Amino acid sequence: MMGKGVKVSFKVWLEYEGRPIIGVGGVKLLKLVDNTGSISKAAEEMGVSYKFAWSYIKSIEESLGVRIVKTYRGGKGGGFTKLTERGKKLVNFYDELLNNFHQIAKIFEDKSGKILDK
C-alpha cells in the first residue's frame, strides 16, 4: 500500500523580474495589517519586529512600483493603516493561486493512491 499517505507538498511565492516578492507569510502579514489597522499589531501577532514588517512591506512596494498599504494619520482615536486596492488585489491573487495549487495537489494525491496501491 505505497499510495497511502502520499502527500503532494509545495511552497508558493510570487517573483517579479526574478526576485521573490511575497509568499504565504507576507500575505498573512498584509491580511493582519488590513484586519488590525496597524503594522505594529500585525507584526506582534506574527512574532516579528515592527521594523521587519515595515521593511518587508516597503520592499514589496519598491519591487512592484505601487503602494500596497496606506497609512492614515491622527484624528480622533489615532491613525490606522489599510491595504490599498492594489494591495487587496495582490492578496486576492495570491489566495486564488494558492487555492488552485491545493486543488491540483489533492487531484494528484488521489491519483497517486490509484497508481501506487497494490
CSV table of C-alpha atoms in Angstrom, one decimal, residues 62-103:
chain,number,residue,atom,x,y,z
A,62,GLU,CA,9.6,49.2,-4.3
A,63,SER,CA,9.8,46.0,-6.3
A,64,LEU,CA,6.3,46.4,-7.8
A,65,GLY,CA,6.4,50.2,-8.1
A,66,VAL,CA,3.0,50.5,-6.4
A,67,ARG,CA,1.7,51.3,-2.9
A,68,ILE,CA,0.1,48.3,-1.2
A,69,VAL,CA,-0.6,50.0,2.2
A,70,LYS,CA,-1.9,53.4,3.0
A,71,THR,CA,-1.4,55.0,6.4
A,72,TYR,CA,-4.0,57.4,7.7
A,73,ARG,CA,-2.6,59.7,10.4
A,74,GLY,CA,-4.1,61.1,13.6
A,75,GLY,CA,-7.6,62.3,14.3
A,76,LYS,CA,-10.0,61.0,16.9
A,77,GLY,CA,-8.9,57.6,18.0
A,78,GLY,CA,-5.5,57.8,16.3
A,79,GLY,CA,-4.3,56.8,12.9
A,80,PHE,CA,-4.5,53.4,11.1
A,81,THR,CA,-3.1,51.5,8.1
A,82,LYS,CA,-5.1,49.7,5.5
A,83,LEU,CA,-4.3,47.8,2.2
A,84,THR,CA,-4.8,49.9,-0.9
A,85,GLU,CA,-6.8,48.4,-3.8
A,86,ARG,CA,-3.6,47.1,-5.3
A,87,GLY,CA,-2.7,45.6,-2.0
A,88,LYS,CA,-6.0,43.8,-1.8
A,89,LYS,CA,-5.7,42.6,-5.4
A,90,LEU,CA,-2.2,41.2,-4.6
A,91,VAL,CA,-3.5,39.3,-1.6
A,92,ASN,CA,-6.6,38.0,-3.5
A,93,PHE,CA,-4.4,36.9,-6.5
A,94,TYR,CA,-2.1,35.0,-4.1
A,95,ASP,CA,-5.0,33.4,-2.3
A,96,GLU,CA,-6.6,32.3,-5.6
A,97,LEU,CA,-3.3,31.0,-6.8
A,98,LEU,CA,-2.7,29.1,-3.6
A,99,ASN,CA,-6.2,27.6,-3.7
A,100,ASN,CA,-5.6,26.3,-7.2
A,101,PHE,CA,-2.3,24.7,-6.1
A,102,HIS,CA,-4.2,23.0,-3.2
A,103,GLN,CA,-6.8,21.7,-5.7
